[in-house]
Short mmCIF file of C-alpha atoms in Angstrom, two decimals:
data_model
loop_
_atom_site.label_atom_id
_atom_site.label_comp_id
_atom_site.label_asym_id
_atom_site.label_seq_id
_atom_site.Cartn_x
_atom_site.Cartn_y
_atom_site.Cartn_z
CA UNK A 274 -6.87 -12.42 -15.09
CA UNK A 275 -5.20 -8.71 -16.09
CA UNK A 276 -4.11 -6.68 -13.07
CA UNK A 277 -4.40 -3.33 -12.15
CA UNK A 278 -2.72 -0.95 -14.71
CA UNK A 279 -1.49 2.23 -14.41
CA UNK A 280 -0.20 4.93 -16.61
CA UNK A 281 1.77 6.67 -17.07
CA UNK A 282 5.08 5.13 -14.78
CA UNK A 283 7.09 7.85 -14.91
CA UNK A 284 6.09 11.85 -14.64
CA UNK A 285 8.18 14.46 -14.60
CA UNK A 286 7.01 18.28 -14.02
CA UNK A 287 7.85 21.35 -13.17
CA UNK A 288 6.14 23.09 -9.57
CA UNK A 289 2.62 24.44 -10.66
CA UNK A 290 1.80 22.46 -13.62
CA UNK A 291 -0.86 19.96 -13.93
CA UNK A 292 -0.79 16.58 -13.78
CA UNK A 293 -2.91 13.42 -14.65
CA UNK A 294 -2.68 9.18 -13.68
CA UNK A 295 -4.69 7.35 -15.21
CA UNK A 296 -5.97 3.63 -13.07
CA UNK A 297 -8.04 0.80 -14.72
CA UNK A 298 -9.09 -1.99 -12.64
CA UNK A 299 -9.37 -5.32 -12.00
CA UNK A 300 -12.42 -6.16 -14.21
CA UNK A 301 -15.47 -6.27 -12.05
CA UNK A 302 -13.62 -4.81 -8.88
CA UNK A 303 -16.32 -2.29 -7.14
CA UNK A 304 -13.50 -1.16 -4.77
CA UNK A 305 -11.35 1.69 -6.18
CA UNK A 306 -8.49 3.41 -4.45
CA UNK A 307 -5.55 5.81 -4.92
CA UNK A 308 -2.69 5.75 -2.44
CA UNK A 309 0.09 8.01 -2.13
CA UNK A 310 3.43 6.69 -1.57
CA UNK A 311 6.24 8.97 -0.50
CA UNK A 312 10.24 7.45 0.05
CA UNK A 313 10.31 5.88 2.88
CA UNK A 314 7.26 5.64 4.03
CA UNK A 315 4.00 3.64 3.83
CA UNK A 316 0.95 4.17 1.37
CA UNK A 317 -1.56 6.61 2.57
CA UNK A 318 -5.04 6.40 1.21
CA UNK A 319 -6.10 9.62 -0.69
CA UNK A 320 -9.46 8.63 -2.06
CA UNK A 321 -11.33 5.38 -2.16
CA UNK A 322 -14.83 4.69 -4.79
CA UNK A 323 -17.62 2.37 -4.46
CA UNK A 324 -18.22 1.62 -8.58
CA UNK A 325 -18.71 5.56 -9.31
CA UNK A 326 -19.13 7.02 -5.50
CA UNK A 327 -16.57 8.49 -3.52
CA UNK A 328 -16.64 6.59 0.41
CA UNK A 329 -13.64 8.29 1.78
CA UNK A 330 -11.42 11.89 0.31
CA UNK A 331 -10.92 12.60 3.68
CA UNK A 332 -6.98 12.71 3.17
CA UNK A 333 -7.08 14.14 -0.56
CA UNK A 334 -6.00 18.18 -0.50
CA UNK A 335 -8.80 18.87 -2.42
CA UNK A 336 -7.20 22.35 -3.01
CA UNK A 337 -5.46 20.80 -5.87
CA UNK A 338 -6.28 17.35 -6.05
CA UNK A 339 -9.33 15.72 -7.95
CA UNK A 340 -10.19 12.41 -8.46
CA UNK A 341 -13.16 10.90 -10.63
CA UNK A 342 -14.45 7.28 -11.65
CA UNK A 343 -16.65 7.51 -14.32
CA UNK A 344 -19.13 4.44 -15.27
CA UNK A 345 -17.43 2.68 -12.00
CA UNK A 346 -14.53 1.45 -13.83
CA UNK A 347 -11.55 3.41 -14.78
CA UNK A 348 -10.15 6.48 -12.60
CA UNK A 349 -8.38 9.09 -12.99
CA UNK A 350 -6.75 11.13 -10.55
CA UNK A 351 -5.57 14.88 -10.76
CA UNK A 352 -3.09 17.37 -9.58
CA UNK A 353 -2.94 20.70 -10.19
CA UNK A 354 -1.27 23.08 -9.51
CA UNK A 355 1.83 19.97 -8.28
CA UNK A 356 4.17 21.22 -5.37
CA UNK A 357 7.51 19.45 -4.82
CA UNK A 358 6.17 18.01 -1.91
CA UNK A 359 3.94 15.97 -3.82
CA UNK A 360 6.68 13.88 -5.56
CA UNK A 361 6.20 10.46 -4.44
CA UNK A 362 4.50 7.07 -5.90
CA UNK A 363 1.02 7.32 -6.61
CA UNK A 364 -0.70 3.56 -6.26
CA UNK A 365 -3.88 2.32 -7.52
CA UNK A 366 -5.29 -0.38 -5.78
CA UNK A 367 -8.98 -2.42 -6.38
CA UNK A 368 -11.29 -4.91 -4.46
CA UNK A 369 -13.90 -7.13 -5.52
CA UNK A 370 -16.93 -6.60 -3.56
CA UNK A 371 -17.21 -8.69 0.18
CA UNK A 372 -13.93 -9.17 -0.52
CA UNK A 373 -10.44 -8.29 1.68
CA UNK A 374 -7.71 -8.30 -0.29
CA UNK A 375 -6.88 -5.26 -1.91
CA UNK A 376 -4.68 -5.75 -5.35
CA UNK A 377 -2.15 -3.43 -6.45
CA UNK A 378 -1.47 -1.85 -9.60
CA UNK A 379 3.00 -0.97 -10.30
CA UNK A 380 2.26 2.50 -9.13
CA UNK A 381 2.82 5.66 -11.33
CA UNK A 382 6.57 8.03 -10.10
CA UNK A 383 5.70 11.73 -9.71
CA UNK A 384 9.02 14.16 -9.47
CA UNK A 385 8.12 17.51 -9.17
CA UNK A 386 11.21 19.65 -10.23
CA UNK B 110 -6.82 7.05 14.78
CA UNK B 111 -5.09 4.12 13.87
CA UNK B 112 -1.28 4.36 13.60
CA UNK B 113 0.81 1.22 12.65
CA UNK B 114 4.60 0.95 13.19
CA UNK B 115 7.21 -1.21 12.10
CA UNK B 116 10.70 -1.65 13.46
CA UNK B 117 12.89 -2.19 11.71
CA UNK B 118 13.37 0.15 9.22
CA UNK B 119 15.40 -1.54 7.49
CA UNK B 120 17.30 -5.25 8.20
CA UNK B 121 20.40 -6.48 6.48
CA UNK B 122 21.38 -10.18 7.03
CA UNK B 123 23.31 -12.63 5.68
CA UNK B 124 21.91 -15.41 3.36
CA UNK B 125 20.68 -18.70 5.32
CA UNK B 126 19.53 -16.79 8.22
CA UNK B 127 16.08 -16.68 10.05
CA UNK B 128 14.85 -13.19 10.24
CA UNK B 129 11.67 -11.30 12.13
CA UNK B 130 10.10 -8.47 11.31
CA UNK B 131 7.71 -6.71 13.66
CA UNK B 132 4.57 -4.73 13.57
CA UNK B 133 2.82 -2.85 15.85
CA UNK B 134 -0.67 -1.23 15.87
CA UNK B 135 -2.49 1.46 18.49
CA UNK B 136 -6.14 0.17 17.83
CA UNK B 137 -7.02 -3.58 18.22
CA UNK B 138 -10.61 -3.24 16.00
CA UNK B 139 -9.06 -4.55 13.48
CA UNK B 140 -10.87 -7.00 10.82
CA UNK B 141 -7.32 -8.91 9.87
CA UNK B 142 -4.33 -7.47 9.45
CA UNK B 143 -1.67 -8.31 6.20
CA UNK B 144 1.90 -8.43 5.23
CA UNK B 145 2.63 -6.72 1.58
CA UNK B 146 5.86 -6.82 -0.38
CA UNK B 147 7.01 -4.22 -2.35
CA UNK B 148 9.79 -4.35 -4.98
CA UNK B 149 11.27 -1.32 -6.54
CA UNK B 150 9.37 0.46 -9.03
CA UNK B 151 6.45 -2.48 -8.78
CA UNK B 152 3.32 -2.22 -6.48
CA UNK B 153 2.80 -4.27 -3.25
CA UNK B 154 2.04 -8.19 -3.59
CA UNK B 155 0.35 -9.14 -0.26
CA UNK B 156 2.46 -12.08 1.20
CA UNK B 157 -0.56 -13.20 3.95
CA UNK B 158 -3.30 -12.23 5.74
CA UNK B 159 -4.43 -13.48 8.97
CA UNK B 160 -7.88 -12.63 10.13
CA UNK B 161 -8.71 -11.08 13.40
CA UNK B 162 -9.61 -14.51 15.22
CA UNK B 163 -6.45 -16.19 14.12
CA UNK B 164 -2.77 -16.14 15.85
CA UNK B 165 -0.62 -17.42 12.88
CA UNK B 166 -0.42 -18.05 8.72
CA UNK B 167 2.04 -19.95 7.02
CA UNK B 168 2.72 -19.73 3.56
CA UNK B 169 6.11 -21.45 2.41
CA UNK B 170 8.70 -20.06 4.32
CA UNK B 171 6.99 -17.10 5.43
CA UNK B 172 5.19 -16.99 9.13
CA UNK B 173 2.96 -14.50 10.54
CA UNK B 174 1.51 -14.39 14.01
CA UNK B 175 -0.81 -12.20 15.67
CA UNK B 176 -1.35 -10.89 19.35
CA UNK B 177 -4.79 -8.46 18.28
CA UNK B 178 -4.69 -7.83 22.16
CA UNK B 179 -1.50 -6.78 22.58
CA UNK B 180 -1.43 -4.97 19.17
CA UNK B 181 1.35 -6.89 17.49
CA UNK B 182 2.30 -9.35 14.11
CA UNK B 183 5.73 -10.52 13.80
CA UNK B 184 6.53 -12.04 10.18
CA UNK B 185 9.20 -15.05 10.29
CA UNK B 186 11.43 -15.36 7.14
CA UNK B 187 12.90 -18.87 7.29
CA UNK B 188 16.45 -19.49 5.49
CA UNK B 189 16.07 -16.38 3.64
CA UNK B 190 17.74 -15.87 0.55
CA UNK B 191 18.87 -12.87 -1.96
CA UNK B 192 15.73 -13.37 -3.65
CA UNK B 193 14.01 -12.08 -0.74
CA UNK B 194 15.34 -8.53 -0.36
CA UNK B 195 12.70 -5.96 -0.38
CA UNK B 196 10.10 -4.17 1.27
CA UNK B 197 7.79 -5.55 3.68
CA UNK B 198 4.93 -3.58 4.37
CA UNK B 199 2.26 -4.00 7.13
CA UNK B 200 -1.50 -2.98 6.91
CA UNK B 201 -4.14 -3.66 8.92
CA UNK B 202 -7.99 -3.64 7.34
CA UNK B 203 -10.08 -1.64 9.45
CA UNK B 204 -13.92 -0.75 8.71
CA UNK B 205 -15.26 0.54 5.64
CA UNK B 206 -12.88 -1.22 3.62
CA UNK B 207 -9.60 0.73 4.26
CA UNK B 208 -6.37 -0.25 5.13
CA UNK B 209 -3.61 1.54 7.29
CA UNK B 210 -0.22 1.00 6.07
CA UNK B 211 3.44 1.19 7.99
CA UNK B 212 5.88 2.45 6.61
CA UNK B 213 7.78 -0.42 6.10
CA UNK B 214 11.31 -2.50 6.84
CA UNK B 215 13.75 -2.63 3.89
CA UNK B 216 15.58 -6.25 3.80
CA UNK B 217 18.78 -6.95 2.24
CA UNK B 218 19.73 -10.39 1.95
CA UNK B 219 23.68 -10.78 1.11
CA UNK B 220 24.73 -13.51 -0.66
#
């Protein structure tokens, strides 16, 4: 079974420009959430879907961060315009319905320069 | 609002040696709570998970209790080895699907 994949890895940017991770999935998985993961500390969630509805963006700034899951499968997840405090590990994590284990995709590396 | 702690931040030990790592949460309405670990540059592989109505998993080497009333997990690492050097991360799963991370202990295990 193919994990949770994640692209890019690696991002570099300069302050103000726009970024974009893309998150696809376990096949099946209704469950769909971004995490951001800043050095040293632990994931926090940032937005979670159920198949193409958001259930929680309590914790996104939604002054410059969008997220979307179209047709309940793959995600994508939007910054713009990036501040250097936003440089951290962005994770994408899925669940299969009546399920509780979450599984993790390798995370995509912001720096914002 | 749940908050979840973990002490410590970061553990060095020689090879061989039996290690704990502890956890701590503020709200017991928890649905089970789970160790992750996280190597660098990879995403988080959970380790175990022990429900809300059980003290203790084992998996291998690796032991996790919980005290839900007390608001505590401990994870055991027996006879650790290099191999195990990471991050171990704590969550616990709380309603509407969501889990609430710590923010980790760092392990080094010398050879």
């Amino acid at each position: 079974e193919a994990g949770v994949a994640q692209s890019p890895r690696y991002k570099i940017i300069e302050k103000r420009q726009s970024v974009a991770f893309w998150c696809n999935p376990i096949s099946g998985h209704a469950t769909l959430y971004w995490y951001q993961q800043i050095l040293g500390q632990g994931p926090k969630l940032l937005i979670q879907f159920q198949n193409n509805g958001v259930v929680d963006d309590s914790q996104l700034p939604k002054d410059r961060f969008s997220a979307e899951r179209l047709k309940g499968v793959d995600s994508t997840l939007k910054i713009q315009p990036a501040k250097l405090e936003d440089s951290a590990v962005y994770l994408c994590a899925s669940m299969a319905a009546g399920a509780e284990t979450q599984y993790f995709g390798p995370g995509t590396r912001l720096l914002v320069l | 609002k749940q908050e979840v702690t973990q002490i410590p931040a970061a553990l060095s030990v020689p090879e061989g040696e039996n290690l704990v790592l502890n956890c701590s949460f503020t709200d017991s309405a928890i649905y089970n709570l789970q160790w992750f670990r996280q190597d660098p540059g990879k995403g988080l592989t959970s380790l175990l998970l022990i429900q809300s109505s059980q003290r203790e998993q084992t998996s291998g080497r690796l032991n996790a209790s919980l005290d839900k009333s007390s608001g505590r997990s401990t994870l055991y690492i027996a006879a650790s080895q290099p191999g195990d050097s990471a991050t171990y991360l704590c969550a616990v799963f709380q309603g509407a699907q969501k889990l609430v991370f710590g923010q980790g202990t760092r392990l080094t295990i010398n050879p």
